[in-house]
Coordinates of C-alpha atoms and ligand atoms in Angstrom, one line a residue:
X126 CA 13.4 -14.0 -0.5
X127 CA 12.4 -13.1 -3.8
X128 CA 15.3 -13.9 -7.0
X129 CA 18.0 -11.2 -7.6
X130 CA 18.7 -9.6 -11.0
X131 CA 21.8 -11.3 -11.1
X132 CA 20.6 -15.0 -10.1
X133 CA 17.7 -14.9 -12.9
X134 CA 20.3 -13.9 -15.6
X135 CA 23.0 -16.6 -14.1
X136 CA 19.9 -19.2 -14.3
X137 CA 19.9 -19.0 -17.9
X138 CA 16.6 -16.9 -18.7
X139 CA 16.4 -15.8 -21.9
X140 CA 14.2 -12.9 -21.4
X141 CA 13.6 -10.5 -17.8
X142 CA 11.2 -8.2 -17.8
X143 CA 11.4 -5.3 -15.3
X144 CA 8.2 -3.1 -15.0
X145 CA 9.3 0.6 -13.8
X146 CA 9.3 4.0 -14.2
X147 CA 12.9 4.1 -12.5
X148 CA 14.5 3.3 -15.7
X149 CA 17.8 4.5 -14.3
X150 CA 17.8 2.5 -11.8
X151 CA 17.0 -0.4 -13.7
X152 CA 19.5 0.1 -16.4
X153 CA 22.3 0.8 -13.5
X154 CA 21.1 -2.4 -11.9
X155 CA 21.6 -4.2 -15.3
X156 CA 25.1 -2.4 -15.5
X157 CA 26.0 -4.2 -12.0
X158 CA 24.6 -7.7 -12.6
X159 CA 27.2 -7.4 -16.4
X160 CA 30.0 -6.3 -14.0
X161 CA 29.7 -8.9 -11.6
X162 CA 29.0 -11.8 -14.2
X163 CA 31.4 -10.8 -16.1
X164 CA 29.1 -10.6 -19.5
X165 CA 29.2 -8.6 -22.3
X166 CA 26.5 -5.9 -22.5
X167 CA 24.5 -4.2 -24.9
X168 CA 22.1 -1.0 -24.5
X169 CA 19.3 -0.3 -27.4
X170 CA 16.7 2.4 -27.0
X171 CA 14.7 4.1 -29.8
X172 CA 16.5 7.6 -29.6
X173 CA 20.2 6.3 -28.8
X174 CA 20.5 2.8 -30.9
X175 CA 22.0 -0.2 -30.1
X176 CA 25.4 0.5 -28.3
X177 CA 27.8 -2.1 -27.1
X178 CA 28.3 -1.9 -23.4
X179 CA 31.6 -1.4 -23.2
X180 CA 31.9 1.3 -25.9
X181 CA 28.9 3.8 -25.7
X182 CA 29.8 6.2 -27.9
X183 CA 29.6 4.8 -31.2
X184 CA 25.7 2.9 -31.4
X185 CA 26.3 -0.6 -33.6
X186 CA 23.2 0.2 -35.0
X187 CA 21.6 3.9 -35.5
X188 CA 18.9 5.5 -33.4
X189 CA 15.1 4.6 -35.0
X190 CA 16.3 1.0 -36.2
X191 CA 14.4 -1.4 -33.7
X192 CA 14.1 -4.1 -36.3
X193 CA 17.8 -3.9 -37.4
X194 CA 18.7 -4.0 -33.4
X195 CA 16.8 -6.6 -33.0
X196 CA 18.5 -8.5 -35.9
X197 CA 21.5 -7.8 -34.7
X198 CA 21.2 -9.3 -31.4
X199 CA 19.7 -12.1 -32.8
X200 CA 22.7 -12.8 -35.6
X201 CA 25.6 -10.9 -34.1
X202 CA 26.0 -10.7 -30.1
X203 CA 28.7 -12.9 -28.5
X204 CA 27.0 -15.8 -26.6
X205 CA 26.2 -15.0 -22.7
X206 CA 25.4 -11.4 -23.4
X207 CA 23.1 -9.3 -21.5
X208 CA 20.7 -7.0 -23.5
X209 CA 19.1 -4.2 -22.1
X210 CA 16.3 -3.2 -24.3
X211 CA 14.7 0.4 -22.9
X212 CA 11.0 0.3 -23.8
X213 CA 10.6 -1.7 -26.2
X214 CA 7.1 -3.0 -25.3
X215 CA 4.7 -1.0 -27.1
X216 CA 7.4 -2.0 -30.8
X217 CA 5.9 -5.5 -30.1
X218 CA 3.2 -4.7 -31.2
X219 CA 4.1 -4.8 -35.1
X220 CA 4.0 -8.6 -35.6
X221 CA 7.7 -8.3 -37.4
X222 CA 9.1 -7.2 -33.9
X223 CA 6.7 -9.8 -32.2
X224 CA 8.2 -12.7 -34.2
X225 CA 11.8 -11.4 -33.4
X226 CA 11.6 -11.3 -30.2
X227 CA 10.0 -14.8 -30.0
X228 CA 12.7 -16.1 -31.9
X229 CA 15.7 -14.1 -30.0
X230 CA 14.0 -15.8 -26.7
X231 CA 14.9 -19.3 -28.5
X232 CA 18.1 -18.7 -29.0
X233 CA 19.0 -17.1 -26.3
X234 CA 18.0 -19.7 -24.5
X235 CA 20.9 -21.9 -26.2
X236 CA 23.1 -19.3 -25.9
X237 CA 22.9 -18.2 -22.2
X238 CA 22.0 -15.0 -23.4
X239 CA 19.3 -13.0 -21.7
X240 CA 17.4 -9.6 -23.1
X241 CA 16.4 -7.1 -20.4
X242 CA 13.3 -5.0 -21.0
X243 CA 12.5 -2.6 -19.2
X244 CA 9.6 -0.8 -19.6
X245 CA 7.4 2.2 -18.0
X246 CA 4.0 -0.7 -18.7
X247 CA 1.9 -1.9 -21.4
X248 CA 3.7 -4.8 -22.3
X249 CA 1.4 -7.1 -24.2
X250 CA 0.5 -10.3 -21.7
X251 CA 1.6 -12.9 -24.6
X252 CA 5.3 -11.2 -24.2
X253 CA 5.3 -11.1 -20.7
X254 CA 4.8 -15.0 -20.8
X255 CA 7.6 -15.2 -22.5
X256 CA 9.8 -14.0 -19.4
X257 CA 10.0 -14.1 -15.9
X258 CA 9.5 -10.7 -14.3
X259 CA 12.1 -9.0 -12.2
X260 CA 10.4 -6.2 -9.5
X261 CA 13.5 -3.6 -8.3
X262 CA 14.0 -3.4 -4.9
X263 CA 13.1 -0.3 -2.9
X264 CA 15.9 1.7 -1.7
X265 CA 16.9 -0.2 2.3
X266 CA 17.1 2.2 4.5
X267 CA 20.5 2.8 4.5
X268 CA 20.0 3.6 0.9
X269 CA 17.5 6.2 1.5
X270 CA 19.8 8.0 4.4
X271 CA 22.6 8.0 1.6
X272 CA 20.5 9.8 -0.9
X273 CA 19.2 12.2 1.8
X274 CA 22.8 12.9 2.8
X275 CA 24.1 13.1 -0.5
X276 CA 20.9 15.6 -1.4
X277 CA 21.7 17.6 1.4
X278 CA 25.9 18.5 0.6
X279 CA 24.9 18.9 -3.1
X280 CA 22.6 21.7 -2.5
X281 CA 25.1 22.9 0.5
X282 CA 27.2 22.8 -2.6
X283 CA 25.7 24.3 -5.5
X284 CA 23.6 27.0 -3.8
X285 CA 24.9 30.5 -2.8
X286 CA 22.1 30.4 0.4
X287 CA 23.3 29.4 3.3
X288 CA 21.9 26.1 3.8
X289 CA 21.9 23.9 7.7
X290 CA 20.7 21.0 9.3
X291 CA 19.6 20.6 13.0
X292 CA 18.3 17.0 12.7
X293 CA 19.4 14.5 15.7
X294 CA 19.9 11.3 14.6
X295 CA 16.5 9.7 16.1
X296 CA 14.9 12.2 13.8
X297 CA 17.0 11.6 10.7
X298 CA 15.8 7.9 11.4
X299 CA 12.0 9.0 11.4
X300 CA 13.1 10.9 8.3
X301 CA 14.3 8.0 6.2
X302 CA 11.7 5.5 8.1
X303 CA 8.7 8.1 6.3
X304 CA 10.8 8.3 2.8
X305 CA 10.8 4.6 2.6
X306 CA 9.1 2.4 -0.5
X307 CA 10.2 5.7 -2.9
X308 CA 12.7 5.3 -5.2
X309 CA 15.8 6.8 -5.3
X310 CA 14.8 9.5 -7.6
X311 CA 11.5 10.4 -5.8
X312 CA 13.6 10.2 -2.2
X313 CA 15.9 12.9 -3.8
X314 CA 13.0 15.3 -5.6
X315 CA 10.9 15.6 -2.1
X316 CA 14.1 15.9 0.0
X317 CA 15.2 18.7 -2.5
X318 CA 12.1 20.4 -2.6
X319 CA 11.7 20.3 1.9
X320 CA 15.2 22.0 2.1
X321 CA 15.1 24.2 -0.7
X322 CA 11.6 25.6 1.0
X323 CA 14.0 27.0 3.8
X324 CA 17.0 26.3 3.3
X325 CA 17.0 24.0 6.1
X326 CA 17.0 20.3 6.5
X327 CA 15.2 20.1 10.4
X328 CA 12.5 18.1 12.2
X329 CA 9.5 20.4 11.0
X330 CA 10.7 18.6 7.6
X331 CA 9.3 15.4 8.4
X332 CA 5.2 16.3 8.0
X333 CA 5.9 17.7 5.1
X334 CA 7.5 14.3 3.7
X335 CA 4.8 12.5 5.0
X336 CA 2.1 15.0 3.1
X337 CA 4.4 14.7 -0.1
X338 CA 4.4 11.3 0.0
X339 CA 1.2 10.7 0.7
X340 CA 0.2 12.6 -2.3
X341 CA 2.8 10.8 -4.1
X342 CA 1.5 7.2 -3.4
X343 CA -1.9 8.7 -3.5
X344 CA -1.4 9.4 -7.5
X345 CA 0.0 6.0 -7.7
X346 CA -4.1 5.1 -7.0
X347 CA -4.1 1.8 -5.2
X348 CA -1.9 2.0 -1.9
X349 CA -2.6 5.4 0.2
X350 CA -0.8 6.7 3.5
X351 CA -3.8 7.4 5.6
X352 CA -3.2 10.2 8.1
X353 CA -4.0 9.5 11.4
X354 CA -6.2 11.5 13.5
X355 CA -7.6 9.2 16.6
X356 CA -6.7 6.6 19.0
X357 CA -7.8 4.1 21.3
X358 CA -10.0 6.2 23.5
X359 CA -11.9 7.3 20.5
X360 CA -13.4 3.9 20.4
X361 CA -16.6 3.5 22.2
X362 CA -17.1 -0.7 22.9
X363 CA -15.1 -3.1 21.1
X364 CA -13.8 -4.0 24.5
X365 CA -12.3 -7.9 23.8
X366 CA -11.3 -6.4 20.5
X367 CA -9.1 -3.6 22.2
X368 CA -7.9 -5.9 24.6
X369 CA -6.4 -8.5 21.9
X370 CA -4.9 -5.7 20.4
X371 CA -3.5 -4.2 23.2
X372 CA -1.8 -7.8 24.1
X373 CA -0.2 -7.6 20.8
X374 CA 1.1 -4.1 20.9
X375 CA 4.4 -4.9 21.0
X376 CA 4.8 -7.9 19.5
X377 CA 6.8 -6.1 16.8
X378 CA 9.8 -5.4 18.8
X379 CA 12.9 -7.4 18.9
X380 CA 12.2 -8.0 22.6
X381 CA 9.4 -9.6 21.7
X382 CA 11.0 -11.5 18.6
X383 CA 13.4 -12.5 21.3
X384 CA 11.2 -13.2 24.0
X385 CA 10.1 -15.8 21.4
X386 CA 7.0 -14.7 20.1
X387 CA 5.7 -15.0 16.4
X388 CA 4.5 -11.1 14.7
X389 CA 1.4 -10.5 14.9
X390 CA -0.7 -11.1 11.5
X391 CA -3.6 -9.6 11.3
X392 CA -7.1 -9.8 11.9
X393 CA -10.0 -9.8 9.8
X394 CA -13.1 -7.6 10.7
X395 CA -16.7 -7.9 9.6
X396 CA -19.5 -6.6 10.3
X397 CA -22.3 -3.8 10.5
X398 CA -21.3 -0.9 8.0
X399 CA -21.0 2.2 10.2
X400 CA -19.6 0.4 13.5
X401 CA -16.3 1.6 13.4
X402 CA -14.3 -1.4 11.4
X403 CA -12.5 1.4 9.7
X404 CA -12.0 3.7 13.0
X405 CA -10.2 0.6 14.5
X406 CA -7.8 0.4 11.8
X407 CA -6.7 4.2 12.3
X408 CA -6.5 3.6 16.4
X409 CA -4.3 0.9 15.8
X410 CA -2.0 2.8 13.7
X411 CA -1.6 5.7 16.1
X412 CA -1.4 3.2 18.9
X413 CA 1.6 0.9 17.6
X414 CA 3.1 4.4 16.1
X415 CA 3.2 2.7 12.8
X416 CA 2.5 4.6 9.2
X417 CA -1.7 3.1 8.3
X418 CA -1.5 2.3 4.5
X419 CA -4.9 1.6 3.1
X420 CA -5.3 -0.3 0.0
X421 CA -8.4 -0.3 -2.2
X422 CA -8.6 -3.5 -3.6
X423 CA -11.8 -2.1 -5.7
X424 CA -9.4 0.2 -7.3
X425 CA -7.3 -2.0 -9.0
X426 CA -10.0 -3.2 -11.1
X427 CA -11.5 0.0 -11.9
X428 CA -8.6 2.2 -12.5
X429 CA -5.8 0.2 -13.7
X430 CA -7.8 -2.3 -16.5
X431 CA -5.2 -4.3 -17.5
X432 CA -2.5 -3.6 -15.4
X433 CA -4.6 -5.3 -11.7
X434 CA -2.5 -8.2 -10.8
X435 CA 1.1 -5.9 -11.6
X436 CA -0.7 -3.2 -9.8
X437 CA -1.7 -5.4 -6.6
X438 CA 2.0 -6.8 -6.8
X439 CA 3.8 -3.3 -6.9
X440 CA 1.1 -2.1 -3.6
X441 CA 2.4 -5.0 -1.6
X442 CA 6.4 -4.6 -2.3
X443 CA 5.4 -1.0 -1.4
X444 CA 4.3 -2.1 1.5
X445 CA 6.3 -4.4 2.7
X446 CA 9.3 -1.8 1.8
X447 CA 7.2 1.1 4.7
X448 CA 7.3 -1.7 7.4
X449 CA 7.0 -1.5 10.0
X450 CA 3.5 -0.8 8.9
X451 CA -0.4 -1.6 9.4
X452 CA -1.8 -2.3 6.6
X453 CA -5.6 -1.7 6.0
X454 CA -7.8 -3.6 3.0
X455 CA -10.5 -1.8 3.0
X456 CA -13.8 -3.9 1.7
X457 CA -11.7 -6.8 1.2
X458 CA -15.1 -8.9 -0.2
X459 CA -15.5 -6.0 -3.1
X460 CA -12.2 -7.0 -5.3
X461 CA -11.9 -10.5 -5.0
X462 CA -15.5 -11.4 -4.5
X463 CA -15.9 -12.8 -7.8
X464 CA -13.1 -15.3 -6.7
X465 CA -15.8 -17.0 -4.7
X466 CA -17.9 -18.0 -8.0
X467 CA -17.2 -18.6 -11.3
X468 CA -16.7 -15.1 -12.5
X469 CA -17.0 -13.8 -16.0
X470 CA -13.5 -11.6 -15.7
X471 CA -11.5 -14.6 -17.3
X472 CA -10.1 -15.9 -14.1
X473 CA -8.6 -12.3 -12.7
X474 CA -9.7 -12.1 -9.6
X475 CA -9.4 -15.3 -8.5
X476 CA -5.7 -14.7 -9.4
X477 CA -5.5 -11.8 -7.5
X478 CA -7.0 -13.3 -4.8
X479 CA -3.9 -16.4 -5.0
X480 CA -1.4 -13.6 -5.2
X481 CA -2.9 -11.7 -1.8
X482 CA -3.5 -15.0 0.3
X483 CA 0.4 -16.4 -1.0
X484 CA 1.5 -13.1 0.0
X485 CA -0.4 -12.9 3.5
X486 CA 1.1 -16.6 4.1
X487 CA 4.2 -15.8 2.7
X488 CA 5.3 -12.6 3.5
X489 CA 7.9 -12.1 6.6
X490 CA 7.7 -8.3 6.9
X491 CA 6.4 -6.8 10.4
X492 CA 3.2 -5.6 8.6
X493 CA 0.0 -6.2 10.4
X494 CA -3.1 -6.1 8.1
X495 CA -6.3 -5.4 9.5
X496 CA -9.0 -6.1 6.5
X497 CA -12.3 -5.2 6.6
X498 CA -15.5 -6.4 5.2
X499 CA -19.5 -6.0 5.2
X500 CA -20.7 -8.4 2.9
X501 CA -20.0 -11.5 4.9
X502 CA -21.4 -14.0 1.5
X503 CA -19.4 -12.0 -1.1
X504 CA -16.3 -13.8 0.9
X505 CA -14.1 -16.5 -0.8
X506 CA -14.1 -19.3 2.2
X507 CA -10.4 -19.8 1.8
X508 CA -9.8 -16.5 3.5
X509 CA -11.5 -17.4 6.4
X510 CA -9.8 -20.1 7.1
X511 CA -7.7 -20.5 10.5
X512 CA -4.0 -19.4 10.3
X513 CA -4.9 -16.5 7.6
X514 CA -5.9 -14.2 10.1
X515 CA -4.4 -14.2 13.7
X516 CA -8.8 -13.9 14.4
X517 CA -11.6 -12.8 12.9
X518 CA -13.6 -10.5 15.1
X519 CA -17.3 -9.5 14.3
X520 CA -18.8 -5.7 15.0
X521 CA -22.2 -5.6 15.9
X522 CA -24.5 -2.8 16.8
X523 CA -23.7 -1.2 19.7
X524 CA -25.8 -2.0 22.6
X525 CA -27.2 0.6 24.6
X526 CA -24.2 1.3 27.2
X527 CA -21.9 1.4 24.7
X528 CA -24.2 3.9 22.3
X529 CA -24.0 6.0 25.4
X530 CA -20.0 5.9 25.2
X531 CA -20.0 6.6 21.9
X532 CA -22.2 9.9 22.4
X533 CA -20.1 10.8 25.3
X534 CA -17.0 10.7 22.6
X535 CA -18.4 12.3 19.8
X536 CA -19.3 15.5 22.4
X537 CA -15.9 15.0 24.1
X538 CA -14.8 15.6 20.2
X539 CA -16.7 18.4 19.9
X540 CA -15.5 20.0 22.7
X541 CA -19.1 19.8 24.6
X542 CA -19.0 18.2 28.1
X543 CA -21.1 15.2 28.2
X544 CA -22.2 15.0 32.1
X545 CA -24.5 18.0 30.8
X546 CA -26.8 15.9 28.5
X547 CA -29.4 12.9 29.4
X548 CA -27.0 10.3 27.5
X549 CA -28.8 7.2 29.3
X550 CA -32.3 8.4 27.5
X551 CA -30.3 9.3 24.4
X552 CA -28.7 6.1 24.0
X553 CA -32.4 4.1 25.0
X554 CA -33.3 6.4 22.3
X555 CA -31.0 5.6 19.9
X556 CA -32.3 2.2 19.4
X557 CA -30.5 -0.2 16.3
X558 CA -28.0 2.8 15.8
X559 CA -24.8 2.5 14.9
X560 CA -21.3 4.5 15.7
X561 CA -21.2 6.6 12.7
X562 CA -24.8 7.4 12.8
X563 CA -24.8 8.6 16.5
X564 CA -21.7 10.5 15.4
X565 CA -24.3 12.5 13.1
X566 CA -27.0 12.9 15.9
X567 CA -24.4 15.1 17.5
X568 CA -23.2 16.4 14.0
X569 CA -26.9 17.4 12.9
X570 CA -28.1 18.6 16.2
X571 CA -24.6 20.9 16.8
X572 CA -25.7 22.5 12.8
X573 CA -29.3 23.3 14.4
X574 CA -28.4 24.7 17.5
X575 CA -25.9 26.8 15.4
X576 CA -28.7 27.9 13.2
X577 CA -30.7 28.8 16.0
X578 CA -28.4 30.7 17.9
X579 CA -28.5 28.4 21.1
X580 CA -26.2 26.1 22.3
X581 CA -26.5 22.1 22.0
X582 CA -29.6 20.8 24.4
X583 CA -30.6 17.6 24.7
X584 CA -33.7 18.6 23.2
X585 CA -31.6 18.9 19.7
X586 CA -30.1 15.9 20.3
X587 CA -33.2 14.0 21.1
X588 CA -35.1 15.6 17.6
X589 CA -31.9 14.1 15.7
X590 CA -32.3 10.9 17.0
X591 CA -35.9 11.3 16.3
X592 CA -35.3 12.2 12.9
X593 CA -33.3 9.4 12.1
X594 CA -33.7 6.3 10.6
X595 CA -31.2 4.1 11.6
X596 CA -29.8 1.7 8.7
X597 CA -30.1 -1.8 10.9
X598 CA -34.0 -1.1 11.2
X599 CA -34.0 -0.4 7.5
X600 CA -32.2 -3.7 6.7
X601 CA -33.1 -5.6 9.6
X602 CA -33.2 -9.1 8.0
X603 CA -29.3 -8.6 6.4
X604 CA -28.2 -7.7 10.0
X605 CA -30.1 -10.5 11.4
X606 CA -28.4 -12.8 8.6
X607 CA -25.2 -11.6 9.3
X608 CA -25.4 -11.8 13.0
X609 CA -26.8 -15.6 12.3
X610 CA -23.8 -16.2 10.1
X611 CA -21.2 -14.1 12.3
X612 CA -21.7 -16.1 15.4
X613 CA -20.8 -19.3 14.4
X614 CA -17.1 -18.2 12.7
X615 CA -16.6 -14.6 14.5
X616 CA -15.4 -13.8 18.0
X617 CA -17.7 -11.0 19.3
X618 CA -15.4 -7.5 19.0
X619 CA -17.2 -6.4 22.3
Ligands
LIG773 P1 -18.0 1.0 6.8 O1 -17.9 -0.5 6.7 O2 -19.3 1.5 6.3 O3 -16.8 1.7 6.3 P2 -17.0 1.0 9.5 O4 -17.5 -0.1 10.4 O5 -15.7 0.9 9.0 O6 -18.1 1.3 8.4 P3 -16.3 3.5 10.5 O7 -15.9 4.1 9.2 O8 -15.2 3.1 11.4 O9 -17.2 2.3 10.3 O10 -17.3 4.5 11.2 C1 -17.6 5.8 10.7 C2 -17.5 6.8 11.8 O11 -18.4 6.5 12.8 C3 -16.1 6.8 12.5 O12 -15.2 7.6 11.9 C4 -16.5 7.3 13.9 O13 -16.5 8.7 13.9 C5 -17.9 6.8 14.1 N1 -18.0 5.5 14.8 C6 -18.3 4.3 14.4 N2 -18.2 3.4 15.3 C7 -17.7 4.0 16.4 C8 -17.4 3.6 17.7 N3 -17.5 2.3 18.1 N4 -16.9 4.5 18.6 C9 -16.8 5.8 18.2 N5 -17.1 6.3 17.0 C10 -17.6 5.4 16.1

C-alpha cells in the first residue's frame, strides 16, 4: 500500500511534494494530517501570504513576499510544523528561493518540520530530489456516491425547477463505478452538468458520464476510456486465444477469489500488424463488462516532455482507481524500446520501463492488461520473461478457413448475408491477407457497388482482392522473421 500523507510527515520528511491540480483537496488533506498529528500549520501562497494555520485571517507575512515567507519559516516557525506552500515551484527558479528552500529542507530535517508543496507541475527535477512525492488518492467509491448525493440535494436545493431521481441502487452503483479515478471536483462538475441538462438524475445519465469522462481523461492525453463496440463473435480465429480467455472470465469475482484462484494478469500479444491484436483487447472488455482503458505509452514521450515518468505514474493510479478494468498498452515496444539499448534519452525510458514492470509485478488491483506489440526486436527481454504476463500469445496471418470467417463477419457487419457470396474462392483468394485488410475488401467493394448502382457481387469482392496488395507479401522476410522468432517464445493465438 503506498505511504499516507500523514505517515510521510510523522517519518520526519522535511519536504512532500504533491503534484495536482486538485489543490483543494490537497490543502484539505494537509489540514487533516495537522489535525490528527496535532502540529502547528502554516498556509503561504503568492496572492494570500503566509498565514498561521490556526488564525487565517491576519497573513504573518503579506501577499507577494515569497522570499520573506520563506525566511520566516526558516527563522521563526515552532519546531514540528507543517508548511503548506501552494505553488511555489516555478519561484524556485530565482536561485535566492532555490538556496532557501535547500537550506529550510536541512533544518527541517532537525526540526521534524516538514514543507508541503503543492503544485499544478513544473517543479524543477533538482527540487523534487529534494522530497519524496505524495500522489492523492482518488475518491473510493464511497466517496464518489457522497459527492453524487450531496450534488444531487444541493441543486434540489438551490434551484426553483423541479429536480428527481429514478436511479435504483444497481444503477447508482454503475454510476459511481463510471465516475471513478475523477476527483472530487470533476465527480461534482459532470454530475452537475447530467442533472442540470434535465433536471433529472436517471439511468439515461450514465452514457453521458461515460462520454464526459472519456473526453475528460482524453484531454488528460495518455490514459483514454475506449468505447466499446464488438465482442467475442466479432473475432474470426484466434480460437486457443478465445478459449484462455474465456477460462479466465471470471476469475475477477470473489467466487473465484474464494474458490482460491489468483486474478488474472494479463497477456502480452504480438504479432502481424492488422490481425486483430487491438480487436481482442475491445472483445475482452465487452466480454468481462469491464471499462477498456488504453494507454499510449508513445504519448508520454511526445506530448508531455518533461513531465513522462509523473505522467506514466498518474495513468496507472488512474487506473488502478477505474478497476475493475482491462487495461490496453497499445504498441508497448514503441515507448520503452530504447530501454532495450543504451538510449541517448539520459536513461528515461529505461526508467519508465522499471516503473511499468514494478507496477505490473506489484500492483494488486483486478486490472487485467492486455499489451500489444509488432516489433518483436524493439522488446526489452525482461518483459518477456515468465510470471510478467499470465502468456504471451502470437497472431499470425490468418489461414485460409479462418480468412473465410473473417469475410463472413465483416458482411454479417455490414448487414449482407454471407451464404450469398463464393467465400471459399474469396478466402483461397485472399492469399497472405490479413483481418483488417479483408475488412477493406468488403469496405472497398461495398463503395463500388454503391457507385455503380448495384448491389455487392462477388465479382466486386473478387476485383478488391485483386486489387490489393496485401502487406505480409510486401514484407515477407519481417513476417517470416517474426514467425521464426515467435515460435520459439509465443503460444500460437489460433
Ligand atoms: P495493429 O498492430 O496494426 O494495430 P492489430 O493486430 O491490433 O493491428 P486490429 O487493429 O485489431 O489489428 O485490426 C484492425 C481491424 O481489422 C479490426 O478492427 C477488425 O475490423 C479487422 N480484423 C483484424 N483481425 C480480425 C479478425 N481476426 N477477425 C475479424 N476482424 C479482424
Amino acid at each position: 500500500m503506498s505511504a499516507t500523507l500523514v505517515s510521510l510527515i510523522r517519518a520526519g520528511n522535511p519536504l512532500v511534494l504533491v503534484e495536482t491540480t486538485d489543490e483543494l483537496r490537497a490543502a484539505e488533506m494537509v489540514r487533516a494530517a495537522a489535525e490528527e498529528l496535532n502540529r502547528p500549520r502554516f498556509d503561504w501562497s503568492l496572492t494570500s501570504g503566509l498565514r498561521d494555520g490556526s488564525a487565517l485571517e491576519h497573513p504573518l507575512i503579506p501577499p507577494g513576499e515569497v522570499a520573506k515567507a520563506l525566511d520566516y519559516i526558516w527563522g521563526s516557525a515552532p519546531d514540528r510544523a507543517i508548511h503548506l506552500f501552494r505553488d511555489l515551484g516555478p519561484h524556485c527558479k530565482d536561485a535566492k528561493i532555490h538556496r532557501r528552500v535547500r537550506d529550510i529542507v536541512g533544518r527541517f530535517g532537525q526540526r521534524n518540520s516538514s514543507l508541503v508543496m503543492v503544485d499544478a507541475g513544473g517543479v524543477a527535477q533538482d527540487i523534487l530530489q529534494l522530497g519524496v512525492a505524495y500522489e492523492l488518492p482518488w475518491p473510493t467509491p464511497e466517496e464518489v456516491e457522497q459527492i453524487v448525493k450531496q450534488t444531487y440535494h444541493r441543486l434540489r436545493q438551490q434551484r426553483v425547477e423541479e429536480i428527481s431521481s429514478s436511479l435504483t441502487r444497481r444503477q447508482l452503483e454503475q454510476l459511481v463505478n463510471t465516475l471513478r479515478g475523477l476527483a472530487p471536483l470533476q465527480v461534482e462538475r459532470i454530475v452537475t452538468s447530467v442533472i442540470l441538462e434535465d433536471f433529472a438524475l436517471d439511468e439515461d445519465d450514465i452514457p453521458k458520464v461515460v462520454e464526459a469522462k472519456r473526453y475528460l481523461l482524453g484531454s488528460l492525453g495518455c490514459l483514454e476510456t475506449i468505447a466499446v463496440d464488438v465482442n467475442v463473435c466479432d473475432i474470426g480465429g484466434l480460437n486457443t486465444l478465445k478459449h484462455w480467455l474465456k477460462l479466465r472470465r471470471g476469475g475477477f469475482t470473489r467466487k473465484a477469489q474464494e474458490f482460491g484462484l489468483e486474478s488474472p494478469r494479463g497477456v502480452l500479444m504480438l504479432g502481424v500488424p492488422g490481425c486483430g491484436k487491438s480487436l481482442c483487447a475491445k472483445a475482452v472488455a465487452a466480454d468481462w463488462n469491464m471499462p477498456l482503458l488504453r494507454l499510449d505509452p508513445g504519448d508520454l514521450y511526445q506530448k508531455f516532455i518533461g513531465e513522462s515518468e509523473s505522467r506514466l505514474r498518474q495513468a496507472l493510479s488512474q487506473a488502478e482507481a477505474m478497476a475493475p478494468a482491462v487495461l490496453w498498452i497499445d504498441e508497448i515496444e514503441k515507448a520503452f524500446a530504447s530501454a532495450s539499448s543504451s538510449s541517448a534519452d539520459g536513461g528515461l525510458s529505461k526508467r519508465m520501463f522499471g516503473t511499468l514492470l514494478s507496477w505490473m509485478q506489484d500492483h494488486r488491483h483486478p486490472i487485467f492488461i492486455i499489451a500489444t506489440a509488432n516489433d518483436v526486436s524493439a522488446l526489452p527481454p525482461e518483459l518477456m520473461r515468465k510470471g510478467r504476463f499470465d502468456e504471451v500469445f502470437f497472431v499470425d496471418l490468418p489461414n485460409c478457413e479462418t480468412r473465410g470467417e473473417i469475410l463472413r463477419i465483416h458482411l454479417r457487419r455490414r448487414k449482407r448475408d454471407a451464404s450469398q457470396y463464393d467465400i471459399p474462392a474469396l478466402a483461397q483468394a485472399a492469399n497472405d491477407f490479413s483481418g483488417s485488410e479483408l475488412e477493406q475488401v468488403v469496405r472497398a467493394a461495398l463503395f463500388r457497388a454503391f457507385s455503380e448502382g448495384k448491389d455487392l457481387s462477388n465479382e466486386h469482392l473478387l476485383a478488391e482482392v485483386q486489387a490489393t496488395r496485401p502487406l505480409a507479401m510486401l514484407s515477407r522476410e519481417q513476417v517470416h522473421e517474426l514467425r521464426q522468432w515467435a515460435s520459439q517464445r509465443c503460444v500460437s493465438a489460433d
